[in-house]
CSV table of C-alpha atoms in Angstrom, one decimal:
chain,number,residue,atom,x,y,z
A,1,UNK,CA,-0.2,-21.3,26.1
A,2,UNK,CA,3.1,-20.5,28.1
A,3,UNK,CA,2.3,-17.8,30.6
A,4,UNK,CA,4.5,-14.8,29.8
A,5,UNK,CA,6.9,-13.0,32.4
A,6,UNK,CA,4.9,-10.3,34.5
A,7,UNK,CA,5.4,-7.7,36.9
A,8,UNK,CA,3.6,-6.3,39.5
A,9,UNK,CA,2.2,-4.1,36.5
A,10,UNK,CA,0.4,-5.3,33.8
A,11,UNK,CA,3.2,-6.2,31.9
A,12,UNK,CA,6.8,-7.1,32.6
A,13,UNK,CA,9.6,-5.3,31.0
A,14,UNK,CA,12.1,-7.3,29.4
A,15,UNK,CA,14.8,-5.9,31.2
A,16,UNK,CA,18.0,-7.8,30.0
A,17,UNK,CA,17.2,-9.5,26.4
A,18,UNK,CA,19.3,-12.8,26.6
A,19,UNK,CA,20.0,-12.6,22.9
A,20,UNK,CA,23.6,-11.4,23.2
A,21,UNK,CA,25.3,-12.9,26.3
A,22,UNK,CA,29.3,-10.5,25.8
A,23,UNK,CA,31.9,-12.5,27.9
A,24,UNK,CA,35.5,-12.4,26.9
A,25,UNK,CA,36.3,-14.9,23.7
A,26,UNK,CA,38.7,-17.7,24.2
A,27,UNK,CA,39.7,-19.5,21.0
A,28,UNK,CA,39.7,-23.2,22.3
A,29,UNK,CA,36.9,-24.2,22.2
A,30,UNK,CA,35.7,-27.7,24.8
A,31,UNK,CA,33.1,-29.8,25.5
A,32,UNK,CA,32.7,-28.2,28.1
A,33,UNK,CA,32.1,-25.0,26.1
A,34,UNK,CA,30.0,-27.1,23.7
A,35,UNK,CA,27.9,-28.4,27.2
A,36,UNK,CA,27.0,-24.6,27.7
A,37,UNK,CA,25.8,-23.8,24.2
A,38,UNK,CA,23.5,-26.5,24.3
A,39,UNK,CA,22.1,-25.8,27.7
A,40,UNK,CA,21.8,-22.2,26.0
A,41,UNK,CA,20.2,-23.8,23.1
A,42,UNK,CA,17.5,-25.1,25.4
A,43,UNK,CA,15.8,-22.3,26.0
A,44,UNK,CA,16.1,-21.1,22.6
A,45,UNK,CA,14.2,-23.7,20.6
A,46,UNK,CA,17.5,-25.2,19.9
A,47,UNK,CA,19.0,-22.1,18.3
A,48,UNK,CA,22.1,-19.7,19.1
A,49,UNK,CA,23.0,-16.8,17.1
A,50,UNK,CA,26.9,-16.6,15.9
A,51,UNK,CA,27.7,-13.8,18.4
A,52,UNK,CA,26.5,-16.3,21.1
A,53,UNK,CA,28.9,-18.5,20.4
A,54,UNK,CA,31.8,-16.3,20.0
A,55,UNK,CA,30.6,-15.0,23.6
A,56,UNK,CA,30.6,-19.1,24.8
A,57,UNK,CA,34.4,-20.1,23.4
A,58,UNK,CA,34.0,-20.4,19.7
A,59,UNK,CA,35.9,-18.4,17.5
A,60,UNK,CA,34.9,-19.0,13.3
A,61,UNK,CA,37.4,-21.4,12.9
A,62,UNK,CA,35.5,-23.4,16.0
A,63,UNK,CA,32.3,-22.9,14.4
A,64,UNK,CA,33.2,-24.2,10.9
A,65,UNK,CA,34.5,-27.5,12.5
A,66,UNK,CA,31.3,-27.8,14.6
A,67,UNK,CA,29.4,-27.5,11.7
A,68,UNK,CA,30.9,-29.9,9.4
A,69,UNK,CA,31.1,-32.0,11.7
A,70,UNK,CA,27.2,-32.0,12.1
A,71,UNK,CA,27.3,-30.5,15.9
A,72,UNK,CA,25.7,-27.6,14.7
A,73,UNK,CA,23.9,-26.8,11.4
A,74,UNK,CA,23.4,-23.7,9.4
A,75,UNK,CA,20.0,-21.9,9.9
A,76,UNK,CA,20.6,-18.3,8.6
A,77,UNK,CA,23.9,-16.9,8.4
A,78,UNK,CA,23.8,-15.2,11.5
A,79,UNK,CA,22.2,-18.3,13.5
A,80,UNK,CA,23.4,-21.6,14.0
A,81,UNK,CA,21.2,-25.2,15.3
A,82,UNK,CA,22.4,-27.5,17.9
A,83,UNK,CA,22.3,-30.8,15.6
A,84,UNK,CA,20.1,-33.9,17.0
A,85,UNK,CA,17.4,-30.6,19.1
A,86,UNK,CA,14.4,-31.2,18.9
A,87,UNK,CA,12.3,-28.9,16.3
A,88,UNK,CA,9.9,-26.2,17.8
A,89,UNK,CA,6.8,-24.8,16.1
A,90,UNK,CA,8.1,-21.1,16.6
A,91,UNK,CA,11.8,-22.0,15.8
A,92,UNK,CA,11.4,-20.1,12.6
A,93,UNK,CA,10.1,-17.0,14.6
A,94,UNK,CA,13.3,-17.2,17.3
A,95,UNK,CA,15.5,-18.0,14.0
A,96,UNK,CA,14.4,-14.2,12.9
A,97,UNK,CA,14.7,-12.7,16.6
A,98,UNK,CA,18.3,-14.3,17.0
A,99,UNK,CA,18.9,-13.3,13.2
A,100,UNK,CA,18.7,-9.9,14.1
A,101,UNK,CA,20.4,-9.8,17.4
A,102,UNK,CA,20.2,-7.3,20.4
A,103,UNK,CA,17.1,-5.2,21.0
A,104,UNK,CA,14.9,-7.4,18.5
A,105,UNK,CA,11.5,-8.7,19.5
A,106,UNK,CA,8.8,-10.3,17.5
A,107,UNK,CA,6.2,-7.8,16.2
A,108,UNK,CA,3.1,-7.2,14.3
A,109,UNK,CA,1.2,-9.9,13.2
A,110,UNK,CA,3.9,-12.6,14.2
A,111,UNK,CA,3.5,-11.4,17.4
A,112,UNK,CA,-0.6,-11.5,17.6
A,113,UNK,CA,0.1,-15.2,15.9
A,114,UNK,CA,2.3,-15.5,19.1
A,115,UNK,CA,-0.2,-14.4,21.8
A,116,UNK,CA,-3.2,-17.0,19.6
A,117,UNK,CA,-4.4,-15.0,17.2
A,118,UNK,CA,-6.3,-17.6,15.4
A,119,UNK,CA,-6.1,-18.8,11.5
A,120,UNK,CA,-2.6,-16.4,10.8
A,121,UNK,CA,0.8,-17.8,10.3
A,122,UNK,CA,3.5,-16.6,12.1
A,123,UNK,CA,5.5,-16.3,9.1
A,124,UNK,CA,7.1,-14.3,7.1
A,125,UNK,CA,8.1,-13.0,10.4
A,126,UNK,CA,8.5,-9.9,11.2
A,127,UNK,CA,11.1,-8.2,14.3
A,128,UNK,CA,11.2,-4.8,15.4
A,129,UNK,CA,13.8,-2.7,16.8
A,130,UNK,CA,14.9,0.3,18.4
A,131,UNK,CA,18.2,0.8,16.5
A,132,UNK,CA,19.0,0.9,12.7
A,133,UNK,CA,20.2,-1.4,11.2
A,134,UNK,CA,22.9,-1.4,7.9
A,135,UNK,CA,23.3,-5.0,6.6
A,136,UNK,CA,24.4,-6.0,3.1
A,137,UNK,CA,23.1,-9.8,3.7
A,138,UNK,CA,19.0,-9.7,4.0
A,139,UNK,CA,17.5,-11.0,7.3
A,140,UNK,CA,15.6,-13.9,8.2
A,141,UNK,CA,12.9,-11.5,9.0
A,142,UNK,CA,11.3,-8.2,7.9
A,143,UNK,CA,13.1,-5.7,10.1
A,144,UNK,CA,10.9,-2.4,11.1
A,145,UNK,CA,12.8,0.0,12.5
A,146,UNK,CA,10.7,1.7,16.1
A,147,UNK,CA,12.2,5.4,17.3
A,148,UNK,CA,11.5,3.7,20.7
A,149,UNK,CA,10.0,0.3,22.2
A,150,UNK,CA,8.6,1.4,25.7
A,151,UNK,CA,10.1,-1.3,28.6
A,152,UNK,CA,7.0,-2.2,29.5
A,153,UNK,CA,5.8,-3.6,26.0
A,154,UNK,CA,8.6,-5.9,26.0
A,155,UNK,CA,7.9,-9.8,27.2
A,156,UNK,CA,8.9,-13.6,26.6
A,157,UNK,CA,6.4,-15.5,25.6
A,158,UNK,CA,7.1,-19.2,24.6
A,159,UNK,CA,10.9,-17.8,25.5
A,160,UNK,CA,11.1,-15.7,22.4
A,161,UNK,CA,10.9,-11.8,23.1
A,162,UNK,CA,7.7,-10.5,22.0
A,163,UNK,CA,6.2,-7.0,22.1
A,164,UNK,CA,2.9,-7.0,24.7
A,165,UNK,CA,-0.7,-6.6,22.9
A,166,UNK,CA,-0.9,-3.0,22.9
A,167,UNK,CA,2.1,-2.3,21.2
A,168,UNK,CA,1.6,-5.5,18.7
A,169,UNK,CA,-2.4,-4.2,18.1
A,170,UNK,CA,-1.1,-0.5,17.4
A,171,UNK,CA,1.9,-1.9,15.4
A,172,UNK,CA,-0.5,-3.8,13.6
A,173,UNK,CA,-2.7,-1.0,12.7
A,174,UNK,CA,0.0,0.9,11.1
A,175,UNK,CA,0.9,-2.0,8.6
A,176,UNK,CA,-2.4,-3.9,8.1
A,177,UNK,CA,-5.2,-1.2,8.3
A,178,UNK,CA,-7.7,-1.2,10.9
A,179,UNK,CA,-9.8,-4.2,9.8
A,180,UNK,CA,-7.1,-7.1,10.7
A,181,UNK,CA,-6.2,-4.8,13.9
A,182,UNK,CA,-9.9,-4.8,15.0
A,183,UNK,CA,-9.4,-8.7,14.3
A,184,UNK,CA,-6.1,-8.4,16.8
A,185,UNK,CA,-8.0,-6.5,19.4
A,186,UNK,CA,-11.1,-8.2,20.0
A,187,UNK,CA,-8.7,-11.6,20.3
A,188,UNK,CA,-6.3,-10.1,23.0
A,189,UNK,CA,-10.2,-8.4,25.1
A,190,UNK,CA,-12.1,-11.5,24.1
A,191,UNK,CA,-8.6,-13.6,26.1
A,192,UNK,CA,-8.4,-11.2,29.0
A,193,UNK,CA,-4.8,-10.2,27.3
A,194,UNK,CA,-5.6,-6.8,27.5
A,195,UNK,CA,-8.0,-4.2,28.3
A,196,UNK,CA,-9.2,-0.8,26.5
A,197,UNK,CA,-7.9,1.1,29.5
A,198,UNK,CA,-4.3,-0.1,29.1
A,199,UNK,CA,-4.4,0.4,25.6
A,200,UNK,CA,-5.5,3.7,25.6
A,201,UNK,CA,-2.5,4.7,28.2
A,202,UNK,CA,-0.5,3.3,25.3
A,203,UNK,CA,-2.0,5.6,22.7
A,204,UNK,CA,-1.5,8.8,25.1
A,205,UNK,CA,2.0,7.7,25.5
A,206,UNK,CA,2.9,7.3,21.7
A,207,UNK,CA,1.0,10.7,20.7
A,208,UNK,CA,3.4,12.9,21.4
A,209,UNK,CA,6.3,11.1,19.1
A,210,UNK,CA,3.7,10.0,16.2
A,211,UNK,CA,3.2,6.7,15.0
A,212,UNK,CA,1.6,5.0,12.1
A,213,UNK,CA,-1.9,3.7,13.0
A,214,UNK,CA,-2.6,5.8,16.1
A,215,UNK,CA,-5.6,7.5,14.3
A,216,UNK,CA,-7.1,4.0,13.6
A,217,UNK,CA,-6.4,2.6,16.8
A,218,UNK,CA,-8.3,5.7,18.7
A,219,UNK,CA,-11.3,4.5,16.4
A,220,UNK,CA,-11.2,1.3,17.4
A,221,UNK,CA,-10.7,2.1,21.2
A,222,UNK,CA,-13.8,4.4,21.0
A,223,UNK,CA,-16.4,1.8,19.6
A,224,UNK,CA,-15.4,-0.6,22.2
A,225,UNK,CA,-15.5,-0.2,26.5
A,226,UNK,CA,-13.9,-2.1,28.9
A,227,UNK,CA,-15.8,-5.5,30.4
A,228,UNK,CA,-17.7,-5.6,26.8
A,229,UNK,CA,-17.6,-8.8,25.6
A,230,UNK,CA,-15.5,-8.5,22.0
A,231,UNK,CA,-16.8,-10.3,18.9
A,232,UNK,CA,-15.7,-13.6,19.2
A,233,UNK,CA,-15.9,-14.8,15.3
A,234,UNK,CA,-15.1,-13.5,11.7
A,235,UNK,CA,-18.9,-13.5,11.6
A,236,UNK,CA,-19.9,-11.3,14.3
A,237,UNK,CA,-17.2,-8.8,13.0
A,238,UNK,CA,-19.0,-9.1,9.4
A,239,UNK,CA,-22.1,-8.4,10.7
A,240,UNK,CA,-21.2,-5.6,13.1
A,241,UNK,CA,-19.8,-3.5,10.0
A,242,UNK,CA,-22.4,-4.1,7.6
A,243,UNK,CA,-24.7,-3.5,10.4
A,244,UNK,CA,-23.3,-0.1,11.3
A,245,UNK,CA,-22.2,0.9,7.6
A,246,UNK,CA,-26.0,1.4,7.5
A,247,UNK,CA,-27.0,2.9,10.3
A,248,UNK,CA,-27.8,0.1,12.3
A,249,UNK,CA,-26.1,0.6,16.2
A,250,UNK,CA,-28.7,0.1,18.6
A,251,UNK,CA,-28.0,-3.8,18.5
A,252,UNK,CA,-25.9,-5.0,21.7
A,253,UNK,CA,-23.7,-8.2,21.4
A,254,UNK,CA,-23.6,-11.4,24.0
A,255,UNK,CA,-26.4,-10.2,25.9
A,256,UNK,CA,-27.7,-12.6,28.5
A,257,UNK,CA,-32.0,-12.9,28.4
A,258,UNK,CA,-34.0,-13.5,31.4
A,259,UNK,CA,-37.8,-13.0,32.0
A,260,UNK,CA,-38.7,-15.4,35.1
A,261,UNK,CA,-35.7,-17.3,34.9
A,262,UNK,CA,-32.5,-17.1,32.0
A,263,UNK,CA,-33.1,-18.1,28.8
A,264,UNK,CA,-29.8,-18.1,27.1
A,265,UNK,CA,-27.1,-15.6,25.7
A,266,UNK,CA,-28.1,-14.3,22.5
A,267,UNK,CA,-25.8,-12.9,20.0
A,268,UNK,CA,-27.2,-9.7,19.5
A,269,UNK,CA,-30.6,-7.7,21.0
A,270,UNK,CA,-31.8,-4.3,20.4
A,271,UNK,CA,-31.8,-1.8,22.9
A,272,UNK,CA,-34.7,-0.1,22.0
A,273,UNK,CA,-37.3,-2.8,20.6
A,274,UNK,CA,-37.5,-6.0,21.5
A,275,UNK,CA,-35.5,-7.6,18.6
A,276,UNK,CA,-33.0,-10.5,18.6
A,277,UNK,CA,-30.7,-11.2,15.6
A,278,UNK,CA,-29.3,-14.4,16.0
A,279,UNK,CA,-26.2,-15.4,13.2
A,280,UNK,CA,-26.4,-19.3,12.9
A,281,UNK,CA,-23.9,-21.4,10.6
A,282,UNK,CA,-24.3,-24.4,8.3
A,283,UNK,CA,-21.8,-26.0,10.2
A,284,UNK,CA,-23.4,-25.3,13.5
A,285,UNK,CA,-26.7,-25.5,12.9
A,286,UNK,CA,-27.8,-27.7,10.4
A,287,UNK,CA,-27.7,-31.2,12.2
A,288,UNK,CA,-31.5,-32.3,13.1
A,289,UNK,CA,-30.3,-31.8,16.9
A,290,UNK,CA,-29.3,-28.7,16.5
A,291,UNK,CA,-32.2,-27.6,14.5
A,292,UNK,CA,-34.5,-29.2,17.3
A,293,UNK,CA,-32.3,-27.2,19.9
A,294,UNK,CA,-32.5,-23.7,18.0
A,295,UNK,CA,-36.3,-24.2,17.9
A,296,UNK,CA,-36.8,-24.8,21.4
A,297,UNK,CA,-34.5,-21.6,22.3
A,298,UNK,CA,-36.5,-19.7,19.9
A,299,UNK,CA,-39.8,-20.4,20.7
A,300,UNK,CA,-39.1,-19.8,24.4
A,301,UNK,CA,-37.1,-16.1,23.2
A,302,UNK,CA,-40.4,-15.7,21.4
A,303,UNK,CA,-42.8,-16.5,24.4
A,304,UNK,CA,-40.9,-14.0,26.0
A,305,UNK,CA,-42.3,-11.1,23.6
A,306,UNK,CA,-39.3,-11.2,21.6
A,307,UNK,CA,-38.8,-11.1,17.7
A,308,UNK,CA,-35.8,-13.2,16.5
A,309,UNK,CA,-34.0,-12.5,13.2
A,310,UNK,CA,-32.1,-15.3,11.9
A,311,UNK,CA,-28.7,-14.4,10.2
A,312,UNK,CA,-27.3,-17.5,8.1
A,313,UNK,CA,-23.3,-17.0,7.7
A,314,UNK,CA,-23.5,-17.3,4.3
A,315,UNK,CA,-25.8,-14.3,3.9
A,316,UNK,CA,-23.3,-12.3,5.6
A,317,UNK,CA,-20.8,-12.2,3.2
A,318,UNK,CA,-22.9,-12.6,0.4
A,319,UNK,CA,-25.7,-11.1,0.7
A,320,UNK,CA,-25.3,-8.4,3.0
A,321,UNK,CA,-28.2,-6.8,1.7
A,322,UNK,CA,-30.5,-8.6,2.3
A,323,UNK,CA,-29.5,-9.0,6.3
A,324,UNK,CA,-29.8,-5.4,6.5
A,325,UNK,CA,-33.0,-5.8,5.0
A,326,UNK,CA,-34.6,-8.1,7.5
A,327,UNK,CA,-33.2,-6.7,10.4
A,328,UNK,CA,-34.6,-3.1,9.2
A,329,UNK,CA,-38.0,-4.6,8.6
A,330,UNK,CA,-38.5,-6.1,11.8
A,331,UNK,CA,-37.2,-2.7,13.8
A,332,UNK,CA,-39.7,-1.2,11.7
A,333,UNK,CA,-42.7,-3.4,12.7
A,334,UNK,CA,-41.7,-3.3,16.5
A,335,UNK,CA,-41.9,0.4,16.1
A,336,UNK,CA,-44.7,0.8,14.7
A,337,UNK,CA,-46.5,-1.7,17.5
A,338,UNK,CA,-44.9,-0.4,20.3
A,339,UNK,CA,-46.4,3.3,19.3
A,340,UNK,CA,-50.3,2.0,18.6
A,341,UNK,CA,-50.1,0.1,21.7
């Protein structure tokens, strides 16, 4: 993943957004002013927007020749291709960014797509800006309108301008509810993006002003701490709620398990009893190696004085029940043998 711009802070403010580049128009247009859009182009996964190229020599009548005769093609109305560039797998998100114009930057979940939120699309994309708006033509993207986009939530990533985790987390929360925003979070703490810290100094920042998806984001920042490992899987998330919707909170993910020497990381032990719950799925750990792996690891967790619960993925999501069930029963026993002992 292309590193984004940083600052001796955390995160670097996108100070001058290159999206609208005002120079005084000329109305003969060159090759040589041609040269310029392209090398423009570059950096913008082959895309200008028409005020760009009003700002690089071309008036409308310059543009309509250009694009019939093929030099540059038709995107949206507002943005224009270099014809023979090269295609880019976020062209369609800097098509919406340059569609929009100055101040824009990717947001919400085409953002999180952005920073490698796995199994999302970028599109339909969606661009936020500080300023409103009044168009008659629609956008290549959905527009939200932000009273303010602090400097430092600004970046370029993949040279498109893109709001910084926090914001895009908290952003998220306000459209998508808190479950796809605890999805957002635990990528950008599981990837080192971000840390609770940094998002809470985001939250005490935006309090003041309101935003949508502040309350759900102060939930999510309390059940989680800085240097805790973040679920890492759909199924871990799963669990973790149906675990906690009833009652269950004394289990501890990724925890590391040594007697005399380490015996692996488990997904989840107890913090009270001896319990392990580990979740194992059929696409994981059905091959005969893997079963003869998963008993060895087992059988030495169990030397150890430890009682493993095994979760299939499966019974997470459709059988629920029945997890809790297991996992109940076996707290239970532990219980009751560590007081007669």
């Amino acid at each position: 993943m292309t590193e984004p711009v940083r600052s001796p802070h955390r995160f670097a403010p996108q100070n001058a957004n290159p999206l609208l580049k005002r120079c005084p128009i000329s109305h003969g247009a060159t090759m040589h002013d041609l040269e310029q859009l392209r090398r423009l182009a570059a950096d913008q996964h082959g895309l200008v927007s028409r005020s760009q190229a009003r700002a690089n020599g071309f008036d409308r009548w310059a543009i309509q020749r250009m694009i019939a005769s093929g030099r540059l093609t038709t995107v949206t109305p507002r943005v224009l291709r270099i014809g023979g560039s090269a295609t880019s797998p976020w062209q369609s998100v800097m098509a919406g960014v340059l569609d929009v114009g100055y101040d824009a930057v990717a947001s919400h979940l085409t953002a999180a797509v952005l920073w490698g939120l796995p199994g999302m699309k970028a599109e339909p994309v969606h661009v936020a800006v500080s300023r409103v708006l009044r168009r008659r033509q629609p956008a290549a993207a959905t527009i939200h309108h932000l009273t303010r986009i602090p400097a430092e939530q600004r970046l370029i990533l993949h040279d498109i301008p893109v709001t910084a985790p926090p914001l895009t987390t908290l952003l998220v929360c306000g459209t998508e509810g808190a479950h796809r925003a605890a999805q957002v979070l635990d990528h950008f703490l599981g990837a080192g993006l971000v840390t609770v810290a940094e998002t809470w100094d985001l939250v005490d920042a935006l309090s003041r002003q309101g935003r949508n998806g502040l309350c759900d984001l102060r939930k999510l920042l309390n059940d989680r701490e800085d240097g805790a490992t973040a679920p890492q899987s759909n199924n871990e998330r799963r669990f973790e709620y149906i675990a906690a919707s009833n009652g269950i909170t004394t289990l501890r993910r990724q925890v590391d398990i040594r007697v005399r020497s380490w015996i692996g990381r488990v997904d989840y032990c107890d913090c009270e009893v001896p319990l392990i719950v580990e979740i194992h799925s059929e696409r994981y750990h059905t091959s005969w190696s893997q079963r003869r792996n998963d008993a060895i690891r087992i059988g030495k967790l169990e030397a150890a004085g430890y009682t493993v619960v095994i979760v299939w993925d499966h019974e997470i999501w459709h059988s629920p029940d029945r997890v809790v069930e297991r996992v109940r029963q076996a707290r239970a026993r532990l219980i009751i043998e560590r007081a007669t002992s």
